[in-house]
Amino acid sequence: MYGSDKGTDDSERTAFRRAEKKYKLYYDDTYKSSKKKKLPKQVDLSEVIDFKRIFECYNQDGALPLGVNATKCDLDGPVFCLENRPGFYFIPGALSLEEQCQWIRKSLKDFPQPPNRTNHNAIYGPIQDLFIAAKEKRVLVEDNEISASNVDSDTEPSVINGNSNGWKFVEENTVSSRRGTCKSVPASALLRKLRWSTLGLQFDWSKRSYDISLPHNEIPSALCQLTKRMAAAAMPTGEEFKPEAAIVNYFASGDTLGGHLDDMEADWSKPIVSMSLGCKAIFLLGGKSRQDPPVAMFLRSGDVVLMAGEARECFHGVPRIFTDEESEEISLLEKWFSSRDDLHFLEYIRTSRININIRQVF
C-alpha cells in the first residue's frame, strides 16, 4: 500500500486519486541544480478538517461546524462524528503524552519481534532486536556458512540472533573485512525501511486473509484495555470490543498509504481502532467508491479514529505526513523523550509517524 505517484494520466484519476495527488509531498525544484536543501512545495490546507481546533472551540462555547456532531462517552473529552460518514468517530488527543511515549517505545522495540511478522520477513526472515541493533550501529550480514548448511538439508535451519534465513548481526567494523564476499545492510537502514508489523492473529498479505496457524505474540493486555475503552463509542449496545489482531504501520517522510478498504474481518459492525503516534499526517476518508470525493483531516500524535459499520465500506488512506519542524507538531513528545536513554526514540519519531490499528477479527 505504500508507494508514490507514478504519473497516472489525469483522465484516469478518480476523485480519491486526485485528492491523494493534491496533498502528497512534492519538492520545489527551483534549486534543482544547486546544493541548497530542497523545500516541500506549499499545499493548500484550507479544506482540511482540524479536529484539534474544533475541540478547542467546542470546549469554549459548544459551537460545532456544519456536518460535525459530538457525543459523550466514558472518556475525558467528546467524540466527534461526521454526519455524512456514519460509523466514523474521531477522538482528538485521546492518548496522554505518557501513553504516546509508551506505545512508540513498544512499536519500535517489541512489536516487530518474532514470531510477529514484518515486511522484512520476505527477504531476511525473522529479525531479532532490530531497534537495539540499530542503536548499537550493527550490520545485518548474510552468513554464507549458514546458507550453505541449509541447502539440501532435511534438518531445521540453524538460528543465529533469532534468524533462520542465513543472516546475522555483526559489529560494524567487522563488515569491511568481509566486503565483497557477503551481502550486508546496516540495522539503522532496516529500521528506517520498516513499514509494518503484525500483532495477535497474523495477517497474510499475499492471501489477504488471517492465518490462525501462524505463531504470534498476544496483543499486550494494556493495549487491549486501552482499545476497549476507546472502541466503546462505536460498539453495539451491550457489547465489548475484542482486540484480536493489530497492524502497525510505520511512515517516513514521503511515504503514503494508498486508498484502500479494511475488509478482511468477519463483522464490520465492530470498529477498527486506529491510534496515531509521532508526526502529524493528513487522513483521507472517502466514500464507497473511489469516485466519491474524500474528506481530508489532520491526524496528530495521540488522536484515535474509529471506523465501524458503514464507515468500514469507505475508502481511506494517508497521502502525507509532515516532518518539517514547522508542521510536525511533536514538541511535547520531544520533551518527554529528552533523557539520554530515549534519544534514539526521539531521533526516529522526529521524522516518522506510527499508526497502530487494532481489529476484532471474528
mmCIF file of C-alpha atoms in Angstrom:
data_model
loop_
_atom_site.group_PDB
_atom_site.id
_atom_site.type_symbol
_atom_site.label_atom_id
_atom_site.label_comp_id
_atom_site.label_asym_id
_atom_site.label_seq_id
_atom_site.Cartn_x
_atom_site.Cartn_y
_atom_site.Cartn_z
ATOM 1 C CA MET A 1 0.000 0.000 0.000
ATOM 2 C CA TYR A 2 2.984 2.287 0.426
ATOM 3 C CA GLY A 3 4.094 3.985 -2.715
ATOM 4 C CA SER A 4 4.379 7.066 -4.800
ATOM 5 C CA ASP A 5 2.541 8.590 -7.707
ATOM 6 C CA LYS A 6 3.789 7.022 -10.955
ATOM 7 C CA GLY A 7 2.410 9.652 -13.286
ATOM 8 C CA THR A 8 -1.067 8.298 -13.964
ATOM 9 C CA ASP A 9 -2.892 10.203 -16.695
ATOM 10 C CA ASP A 10 -5.332 12.820 -15.328
ATOM 11 C CA SER A 11 -8.240 11.260 -17.225
ATOM 12 C CA GLU A 12 -7.731 8.001 -15.313
ATOM 13 C CA ARG A 13 -7.631 9.547 -11.858
ATOM 14 C CA THR A 14 -10.612 9.097 -9.570
ATOM 15 C CA ALA A 15 -11.738 11.745 -7.102
ATOM 16 C CA PHE A 16 -9.835 9.897 -4.379
ATOM 17 C CA ARG A 17 -6.695 9.730 -6.520
ATOM 18 C CA ARG A 18 -6.880 13.444 -7.272
ATOM 19 C CA ALA A 19 -7.078 14.203 -3.540
ATOM 20 C CA GLU A 20 -4.060 11.972 -2.906
ATOM 21 C CA LYS A 21 -2.103 13.885 -5.532
ATOM 22 C CA LYS A 22 -3.228 17.227 -4.110
ATOM 23 C CA TYR A 23 -1.851 16.560 -0.626
ATOM 24 C CA LYS A 24 1.123 14.360 -1.471
ATOM 25 C CA LEU A 25 4.635 15.609 -0.667
ATOM 26 C CA TYR A 26 6.361 17.248 -3.615
ATOM 27 C CA TYR A 27 9.566 19.263 -3.519
ATOM 28 C CA ASP A 28 10.204 22.666 -5.009
ATOM 29 C CA ASP A 29 12.681 22.172 -7.867
ATOM 30 C CA THR A 30 13.667 25.833 -8.066
ATOM 31 C CA TYR A 31 17.140 24.932 -6.826
ATOM 32 C CA LYS A 32 17.377 21.651 -8.674
ATOM 33 C CA SER A 33 20.923 22.279 -9.884
ATOM 34 C CA SER A 34 22.212 23.863 -6.678
ATOM 35 C CA LYS A 35 23.325 22.392 -3.375
ATOM 36 C CA LYS A 36 20.568 24.132 -1.440
ATOM 37 C CA LYS A 37 18.238 21.909 0.548
ATOM 38 C CA LYS A 38 15.045 21.128 -1.338
ATOM 39 C CA LEU A 39 11.954 22.596 0.267
ATOM 40 C CA PRO A 40 8.492 20.999 0.283
ATOM 41 C CA LYS A 41 6.073 22.633 -2.124
ATOM 42 C CA GLN A 42 3.350 24.632 -0.448
ATOM 43 C CA VAL A 43 -0.007 22.845 -0.208
ATOM 44 C CA ASP A 44 -3.442 24.427 0.167
ATOM 45 C CA LEU A 45 -4.660 23.048 3.506
ATOM 46 C CA SER A 46 -7.705 25.294 3.821
ATOM 47 C CA GLU A 47 -10.143 22.411 3.256
ATOM 48 C CA VAL A 48 -8.522 20.036 5.751
ATOM 49 C CA ILE A 49 -10.696 19.444 8.836
ATOM 50 C CA ASP A 50 -8.820 20.278 12.043
ATOM 51 C CA PHE A 51 -10.450 18.414 14.934
ATOM 52 C CA LYS A 52 -7.990 19.926 17.398
ATOM 53 C CA ARG A 53 -9.366 23.370 16.624
ATOM 54 C CA ILE A 54 -12.937 22.032 16.604
ATOM 55 C CA PHE A 55 -12.305 20.535 20.049
ATOM 56 C CA GLU A 56 -10.964 23.856 21.379
ATOM 57 C CA CYS A 57 -13.960 25.818 20.060
ATOM 58 C CA TYR A 58 -16.405 23.200 21.354
ATOM 59 C CA ASN A 59 -14.898 23.401 24.843
ATOM 60 C CA GLN A 60 -15.081 27.181 24.732
ATOM 61 C CA ASP A 61 -18.669 27.785 23.610
ATOM 62 C CA GLY A 62 -20.158 24.447 22.447
ATOM 63 C CA ALA A 63 -20.040 25.510 18.787
ATOM 64 C CA LEU A 64 -19.579 22.897 16.051
ATOM 65 C CA PRO A 65 -19.054 23.256 12.288
ATOM 66 C CA LEU A 66 -21.852 22.232 9.955
ATOM 67 C CA GLY A 67 -21.876 18.460 9.466
ATOM 68 C CA VAL A 68 -19.961 17.669 12.664
ATOM 69 C CA ASN A 69 -21.639 16.243 15.758
ATOM 70 C CA ALA A 70 -20.296 15.497 19.245
ATOM 71 C CA THR A 71 -21.180 12.691 21.618
ATOM 72 C CA LYS A 72 -20.194 11.943 25.207
ATOM 73 C CA CYS A 73 -18.642 8.627 26.278
ATOM 74 C CA ASP A 74 -16.678 7.356 29.254
ATOM 75 C CA LEU A 75 -13.714 9.411 28.091
ATOM 76 C CA ASP A 76 -12.249 12.708 29.257
ATOM 77 C CA GLY A 77 -13.407 14.565 26.157
ATOM 78 C CA PRO A 78 -16.029 14.432 23.403
ATOM 79 C CA VAL A 79 -16.091 12.060 20.445
ATOM 80 C CA PHE A 80 -16.766 13.766 17.093
ATOM 81 C CA CYS A 81 -18.763 12.285 14.212
ATOM 82 C CA LEU A 82 -19.344 13.288 10.601
ATOM 83 C CA GLU A 83 -23.000 13.326 9.535
ATOM 84 C CA ASN A 84 -22.214 12.101 6.025
ATOM 85 C CA ARG A 85 -19.963 9.235 7.226
ATOM 86 C CA PRO A 86 -21.992 7.071 9.660
ATOM 87 C CA GLY A 87 -19.772 4.831 11.758
ATOM 88 C CA PHE A 88 -16.786 7.197 11.718
ATOM 89 C CA TYR A 89 -15.601 8.635 15.051
ATOM 90 C CA PHE A 90 -12.709 10.982 15.836
ATOM 91 C CA ILE A 91 -11.278 11.315 19.368
ATOM 92 C CA PRO A 92 -8.733 14.173 19.409
ATOM 93 C CA GLY A 93 -5.913 13.906 21.938
ATOM 94 C CA ALA A 94 -7.276 10.610 23.245
ATOM 95 C CA LEU A 95 -3.872 9.369 24.400
ATOM 96 C CA SER A 96 -1.872 11.126 27.099
ATOM 97 C CA LEU A 97 1.766 12.016 26.403
ATOM 98 C CA GLU A 98 2.823 9.175 28.701
ATOM 99 C CA GLU A 99 0.694 6.726 26.703
ATOM 100 C CA GLN A 100 2.033 8.045 23.406
ATOM 101 C CA CYS A 101 5.635 7.532 24.528
ATOM 102 C CA GLN A 102 4.806 4.086 25.878
ATOM 103 C CA TRP A 103 3.363 2.863 22.565
ATOM 104 C CA ILE A 104 6.100 4.496 20.484
ATOM 105 C CA ARG A 105 8.658 2.529 22.502
ATOM 106 C CA LYS A 106 6.647 -0.682 22.167
ATOM 107 C CA SER A 107 6.129 -0.148 18.429
ATOM 108 C CA LEU A 108 9.859 0.119 17.817
ATOM 109 C CA LYS A 109 11.301 -2.367 20.326
ATOM 110 C CA ASP A 110 8.662 -5.029 20.969
ATOM 111 C CA PHE A 111 6.050 -5.198 18.218
ATOM 112 C CA PRO A 112 8.458 -6.146 15.363
ATOM 113 C CA GLN A 113 9.876 -9.007 17.444
ATOM 114 C CA PRO A 114 9.468 -12.578 16.097
ATOM 115 C CA PRO A 115 7.243 -14.503 15.841
ATOM 116 C CA ASN A 116 5.332 -11.356 14.842
ATOM 117 C CA ARG A 117 5.973 -10.724 11.160
ATOM 118 C CA THR A 118 7.195 -7.587 9.412
ATOM 119 C CA ASN A 119 7.778 -6.512 5.818
ATOM 120 C CA HIS A 120 11.416 -7.635 6.266
ATOM 121 C CA ASN A 121 10.484 -11.314 6.689
ATOM 122 C CA ALA A 122 10.213 -11.997 2.964
ATOM 123 C CA ILE A 123 13.881 -11.090 2.387
ATOM 124 C CA TYR A 124 15.706 -11.596 5.675
ATOM 125 C CA GLY A 125 13.451 -13.907 7.656
ATOM 126 C CA PRO A 126 12.631 -13.049 11.280
ATOM 127 C CA ILE A 127 14.928 -10.342 12.673
ATOM 128 C CA GLN A 128 15.508 -10.256 16.408
ATOM 129 C CA ASP A 129 16.073 -6.965 18.285
ATOM 130 C CA LEU A 130 16.197 -4.694 15.241
ATOM 131 C CA PHE A 131 15.857 -1.471 17.238
ATOM 132 C CA ILE A 132 18.672 -2.435 19.619
ATOM 133 C CA ALA A 133 20.901 -3.417 16.681
ATOM 134 C CA ALA A 134 20.254 -0.043 15.040
ATOM 135 C CA LYS A 135 21.029 1.732 18.310
ATOM 136 C CA GLU A 136 24.327 -0.181 18.557
ATOM 137 C CA LYS A 137 25.143 0.540 14.883
ATOM 138 C CA ARG A 138 25.305 -3.133 13.996
ATOM 139 C CA VAL A 139 25.073 -4.543 10.485
ATOM 140 C CA LEU A 140 22.986 -7.446 9.205
ATOM 141 C CA VAL A 141 25.124 -9.711 7.025
ATOM 142 C CA GLU A 142 24.397 -12.805 5.024
ATOM 143 C CA ASP A 143 26.181 -15.695 6.677
ATOM 144 C CA ASN A 144 27.348 -17.924 3.849
ATOM 145 C CA GLU A 145 28.106 -20.784 6.203
ATOM 146 C CA ILE A 146 24.527 -20.828 7.486
ATOM 147 C CA SER A 147 23.117 -20.513 3.964
ATOM 148 C CA ALA A 148 25.301 -23.359 2.676
ATOM 149 C CA SER A 149 24.447 -25.640 5.574
ATOM 150 C CA ASN A 150 20.753 -25.215 4.828
ATOM 151 C CA VAL A 151 20.993 -26.220 1.163
ATOM 152 C CA ASP A 152 19.581 -29.712 0.524
ATOM 153 C CA SER A 153 19.294 -30.243 4.269
ATOM 154 C CA ASP A 154 16.439 -32.176 5.841
ATOM 155 C CA THR A 155 17.133 -30.641 9.228
ATOM 156 C CA GLU A 156 15.840 -27.410 10.691
ATOM 157 C CA PRO A 157 17.936 -24.380 9.646
ATOM 158 C CA SER A 158 20.491 -23.005 12.056
ATOM 159 C CA VAL A 159 19.478 -19.979 14.075
ATOM 160 C CA ILE A 160 21.740 -17.052 14.946
ATOM 161 C CA ASN A 161 20.311 -13.973 16.676
ATOM 162 C CA GLY A 162 16.861 -15.476 16.188
ATOM 163 C CA ASN A 163 17.278 -15.524 12.399
ATOM 164 C CA SER A 164 16.927 -18.798 10.494
ATOM 165 C CA ASN A 165 17.487 -17.486 6.957
ATOM 166 C CA GLY A 166 21.273 -17.189 6.961
ATOM 167 C CA TRP A 167 21.541 -13.594 8.198
ATOM 168 C CA LYS A 168 23.029 -12.309 11.443
ATOM 169 C CA PHE A 169 24.020 -9.049 13.123
ATOM 170 C CA VAL A 170 27.719 -8.241 13.455
ATOM 171 C CA GLU A 171 29.757 -5.283 14.633
ATOM 172 C CA GLU A 172 30.088 -2.529 12.046
ATOM 173 C CA ASN A 173 33.910 -2.686 11.989
ATOM 174 C CA THR A 174 33.919 -6.386 11.064
ATOM 175 C CA VAL A 175 31.996 -5.826 7.837
ATOM 176 C CA SER A 176 34.894 -4.152 5.986
ATOM 177 C CA SER A 177 36.935 -7.355 6.189
ATOM 178 C CA ARG A 178 34.096 -9.262 4.527
ATOM 179 C CA ARG A 179 33.391 -6.636 1.871
ATOM 180 C CA GLY A 180 32.818 -8.240 -1.496
ATOM 181 C CA THR A 181 32.244 -11.693 -0.017
ATOM 182 C CA CYS A 182 28.805 -11.240 1.565
ATOM 183 C CA LYS A 183 25.701 -9.098 1.386
ATOM 184 C CA SER A 184 25.135 -6.636 4.211
ATOM 185 C CA VAL A 185 22.756 -3.888 5.304
ATOM 186 C CA PRO A 186 23.012 -1.544 8.316
ATOM 187 C CA ALA A 187 20.430 -2.159 11.027
ATOM 188 C CA SER A 188 19.667 1.572 11.004
ATOM 189 C CA ALA A 189 18.658 1.322 7.320
ATOM 190 C CA LEU A 190 16.435 -1.675 8.063
ATOM 191 C CA LEU A 191 14.755 0.226 10.874
ATOM 192 C CA ARG A 192 14.047 3.113 8.514
ATOM 193 C CA LYS A 193 12.665 0.669 5.947
ATOM 194 C CA LEU A 194 10.368 -0.994 8.466
ATOM 195 C CA ARG A 195 6.872 -0.454 7.053
ATOM 196 C CA TRP A 196 4.610 -2.800 9.005
ATOM 197 C CA SER A 197 4.490 -5.354 11.774
ATOM 198 C CA THR A 198 1.616 -7.539 12.932
ATOM 199 C CA LEU A 199 0.379 -8.354 16.429
ATOM 200 C CA GLY A 200 -2.023 -11.018 17.594
ATOM 201 C CA LEU A 201 -3.525 -13.041 14.756
ATOM 202 C CA GLN A 202 -1.172 -12.708 11.802
ATOM 203 C CA PHE A 203 -2.373 -11.276 8.506
ATOM 204 C CA ASP A 204 -1.150 -12.968 5.321
ATOM 205 C CA TRP A 205 -0.730 -10.117 2.838
ATOM 206 C CA SER A 206 -0.298 -12.429 -0.152
ATOM 207 C CA LYS A 207 -3.601 -14.205 0.533
ATOM 208 C CA ARG A 208 -5.304 -11.151 2.068
ATOM 209 C CA SER A 209 -6.600 -13.189 4.982
ATOM 210 C CA TYR A 210 -5.774 -14.023 8.581
ATOM 211 C CA ASP A 211 -3.793 -17.207 9.123
ATOM 212 C CA ILE A 212 -4.621 -18.518 12.591
ATOM 213 C CA SER A 213 -1.962 -21.247 12.225
ATOM 214 C CA LEU A 214 0.929 -18.764 12.280
ATOM 215 C CA PRO A 215 2.676 -18.303 15.643
ATOM 216 C CA HIS A 216 2.332 -14.857 17.163
ATOM 217 C CA ASN A 217 2.695 -12.791 20.309
ATOM 218 C CA GLU A 218 -0.501 -11.785 22.043
ATOM 219 C CA ILE A 219 -1.575 -8.161 21.960
ATOM 220 C CA PRO A 220 -0.360 -6.652 25.263
ATOM 221 C CA SER A 221 -3.029 -6.549 27.953
ATOM 222 C CA ALA A 222 -2.552 -2.801 28.493
ATOM 223 C CA LEU A 223 -3.150 -2.147 24.779
ATOM 224 C CA CYS A 224 -6.246 -4.360 24.857
ATOM 225 C CA GLN A 225 -7.715 -2.454 27.782
ATOM 226 C CA LEU A 226 -6.958 0.911 26.189
ATOM 227 C CA THR A 227 -8.509 -0.204 22.906
ATOM 228 C CA LYS A 228 -11.684 -1.485 24.568
ATOM 229 C CA ARG A 229 -12.142 1.869 26.287
ATOM 230 C CA MET A 230 -11.654 3.801 23.042
ATOM 231 C CA ALA A 231 -13.850 1.471 20.983
ATOM 232 C CA ALA A 232 -16.872 1.785 23.289
ATOM 233 C CA ALA A 233 -18.239 4.799 21.369
ATOM 234 C CA ALA A 234 -18.630 2.711 18.206
ATOM 235 C CA MET A 235 -19.737 -0.609 19.707
ATOM 236 C CA PRO A 236 -23.286 -2.003 19.531
ATOM 237 C CA THR A 237 -25.123 -1.536 22.830
ATOM 238 C CA GLY A 238 -24.182 -4.100 25.443
ATOM 239 C CA GLU A 239 -21.173 -5.480 23.532
ATOM 240 C CA GLU A 240 -17.467 -5.159 24.299
ATOM 241 C CA PHE A 241 -14.711 -4.883 21.727
ATOM 242 C CA LYS A 242 -12.402 -7.927 21.489
ATOM 243 C CA PRO A 243 -8.902 -7.000 20.261
ATOM 244 C CA GLU A 244 -7.644 -9.990 18.268
ATOM 245 C CA ALA A 245 -5.214 -8.596 15.683
ATOM 246 C CA ALA A 246 -3.294 -5.419 15.006
ATOM 247 C CA ILE A 247 -1.252 -3.981 12.177
ATOM 248 C CA VAL A 248 1.366 -1.369 12.997
ATOM 249 C CA ASN A 249 2.258 0.945 10.101
ATOM 250 C CA TYR A 250 5.499 2.935 10.038
ATOM 251 C CA PHE A 251 5.713 6.076 7.883
ATOM 252 C CA ALA A 252 8.823 8.052 6.924
ATOM 253 C CA SER A 253 8.986 11.323 5.014
ATOM 254 C CA GLY A 254 7.389 10.917 1.597
ATOM 255 C CA ASP A 255 5.602 7.673 2.494
ATOM 256 C CA THR A 256 1.932 7.295 1.645
ATOM 257 C CA LEU A 257 -0.773 4.759 2.360
ATOM 258 C CA GLY A 258 -2.874 4.435 -0.762
ATOM 259 C CA GLY A 259 -6.663 4.420 -0.721
ATOM 260 C CA HIS A 260 -7.978 1.039 0.415
ATOM 261 C CA LEU A 261 -10.648 -0.819 2.370
ATOM 262 C CA ASP A 262 -10.113 -2.854 5.534
ATOM 263 C CA ASP A 263 -12.482 -5.644 4.596
ATOM 264 C CA MET A 264 -10.922 -8.901 5.824
ATOM 265 C CA GLU A 265 -12.669 -9.041 9.198
ATOM 266 C CA ALA A 266 -15.867 -11.047 9.588
ATOM 267 C CA ASP A 267 -18.047 -8.455 11.337
ATOM 268 C CA TRP A 268 -17.934 -4.878 10.081
ATOM 269 C CA SER A 269 -20.199 -3.623 12.842
ATOM 270 C CA LYS A 270 -17.141 -3.830 15.118
ATOM 271 C CA PRO A 271 -14.765 -0.883 14.760
ATOM 272 C CA ILE A 272 -11.173 -0.699 13.694
ATOM 273 C CA VAL A 273 -9.398 1.340 16.373
ATOM 274 C CA SER A 274 -6.624 3.454 14.858
ATOM 275 C CA MET A 275 -4.065 5.237 17.062
ATOM 276 C CA SER A 276 -1.715 7.923 15.689
ATOM 277 C CA LEU A 277 1.781 8.493 17.096
ATOM 278 C CA GLY A 278 4.518 10.892 16.044
ATOM 279 C CA CYS A 279 4.444 13.397 13.202
ATOM 280 C CA LYS A 280 1.202 14.968 12.001
ATOM 281 C CA ALA A 281 -0.468 13.464 8.927
ATOM 282 C CA ILE A 282 -3.355 14.027 6.550
ATOM 283 C CA PHE A 283 -6.030 11.338 6.509
ATOM 284 C CA LEU A 284 -8.452 10.958 3.600
ATOM 285 C CA LEU A 285 -11.869 9.455 4.253
ATOM 286 C CA GLY A 286 -13.735 8.757 1.029
ATOM 287 C CA GLY A 287 -16.983 7.026 0.194
ATOM 288 C CA LYS A 288 -17.932 3.563 -1.030
ATOM 289 C CA SER A 289 -16.493 4.344 -4.456
ATOM 290 C CA ARG A 290 -13.145 5.839 -5.392
ATOM 291 C CA GLN A 291 -15.167 8.346 -7.404
ATOM 292 C CA ASP A 292 -16.602 9.852 -4.200
ATOM 293 C CA PRO A 293 -14.638 12.975 -3.184
ATOM 294 C CA PRO A 294 -12.883 12.250 0.137
ATOM 295 C CA VAL A 295 -12.863 14.385 3.256
ATOM 296 C CA ALA A 296 -9.366 15.415 4.392
ATOM 297 C CA MET A 297 -8.463 15.817 8.070
ATOM 298 C CA PHE A 298 -5.362 16.190 10.221
ATOM 299 C CA LEU A 299 -4.163 13.331 12.406
ATOM 300 C CA ARG A 300 -1.868 14.250 15.292
ATOM 301 C CA SER A 301 0.017 12.200 17.816
ATOM 302 C CA GLY A 302 -2.472 10.919 20.391
ATOM 303 C CA ASP A 303 -5.532 11.087 18.130
ATOM 304 C CA VAL A 304 -7.723 7.996 17.829
ATOM 305 C CA VAL A 305 -10.036 7.184 14.918
ATOM 306 C CA LEU A 306 -12.803 4.564 14.962
ATOM 307 C CA MET A 307 -14.277 3.105 11.784
ATOM 308 C CA ALA A 308 -17.315 0.856 12.125
ATOM 309 C CA GLY A 309 -20.456 -0.067 10.199
ATOM 310 C CA GLU A 310 -20.887 1.942 7.000
ATOM 311 C CA ALA A 311 -17.535 3.673 7.513
ATOM 312 C CA ARG A 312 -15.854 0.276 7.084
ATOM 313 C CA GLU A 313 -17.030 0.389 3.463
ATOM 314 C CA CYS A 314 -15.342 3.745 2.826
ATOM 315 C CA PHE A 315 -12.018 4.066 1.023
ATOM 316 C CA HIS A 316 -9.381 5.751 3.148
ATOM 317 C CA GLY A 317 -5.662 6.468 3.099
ATOM 318 C CA VAL A 318 -2.784 8.706 4.192
ATOM 319 C CA PRO A 319 -1.278 10.825 1.385
ATOM 320 C CA ARG A 320 1.080 12.899 3.517
ATOM 321 C CA ILE A 321 2.983 13.117 6.783
ATOM 322 C CA PHE A 322 4.652 16.349 7.906
ATOM 323 C CA THR A 323 8.264 16.025 9.035
ATOM 324 C CA ASP A 324 9.394 19.654 8.798
ATOM 325 C CA GLU A 325 9.829 21.436 12.139
ATOM 326 C CA GLU A 326 7.035 23.928 11.463
ATOM 327 C CA SER A 327 4.385 21.279 10.825
ATOM 328 C CA GLU A 328 5.429 18.064 12.616
ATOM 329 C CA GLU A 329 3.884 19.205 15.936
ATOM 330 C CA ILE A 330 5.847 16.881 18.201
ATOM 331 C CA SER A 331 7.428 19.447 20.557
ATOM 332 C CA LEU A 332 5.710 17.915 23.592
ATOM 333 C CA LEU A 333 6.930 14.451 22.631
ATOM 334 C CA GLU A 334 10.449 15.845 22.312
ATOM 335 C CA LYS A 335 10.327 16.976 25.939
ATOM 336 C CA TRP A 336 9.198 13.525 27.084
ATOM 337 C CA PHE A 337 11.943 11.825 25.079
ATOM 338 C CA SER A 338 14.689 14.154 26.352
ATOM 339 C CA SER A 339 16.510 11.659 28.587
ATOM 340 C CA ARG A 340 19.706 10.011 27.361
ATOM 341 C CA ASP A 341 18.058 6.560 27.163
ATOM 342 C CA ASP A 342 15.305 7.894 24.910
ATOM 343 C CA LEU A 343 17.406 9.761 22.343
ATOM 344 C CA HIS A 344 17.144 7.001 19.733
ATOM 345 C CA PHE A 345 13.354 7.003 20.039
ATOM 346 C CA LEU A 346 13.395 10.780 19.657
ATOM 347 C CA GLU A 347 15.660 10.611 16.609
ATOM 348 C CA TYR A 348 13.253 8.192 14.951
ATOM 349 C CA ILE A 349 9.978 9.921 15.777
ATOM 350 C CA ARG A 350 11.180 13.371 14.695
ATOM 351 C CA THR A 351 10.769 12.304 11.066
ATOM 352 C CA SER A 352 8.254 9.473 11.355
ATOM 353 C CA ARG A 353 4.685 8.539 12.105
ATOM 354 C CA ILE A 354 3.435 5.292 13.634
ATOM 355 C CA ASN A 355 -0.122 4.062 13.313
ATOM 356 C CA ILE A 356 -1.457 1.165 15.398
ATOM 357 C CA ASN A 357 -4.790 -0.173 14.185
ATOM 358 C CA ILE A 358 -6.474 -2.908 16.193
ATOM 359 C CA ARG A 359 -9.223 -5.185 14.921
ATOM 360 C CA GLN A 360 -11.745 -7.724 16.125
ATOM 361 C CA VAL A 361 -11.395 -10.460 13.525
ATOM 362 C CA PHE A 362 -14.248 -12.840 14.378
#
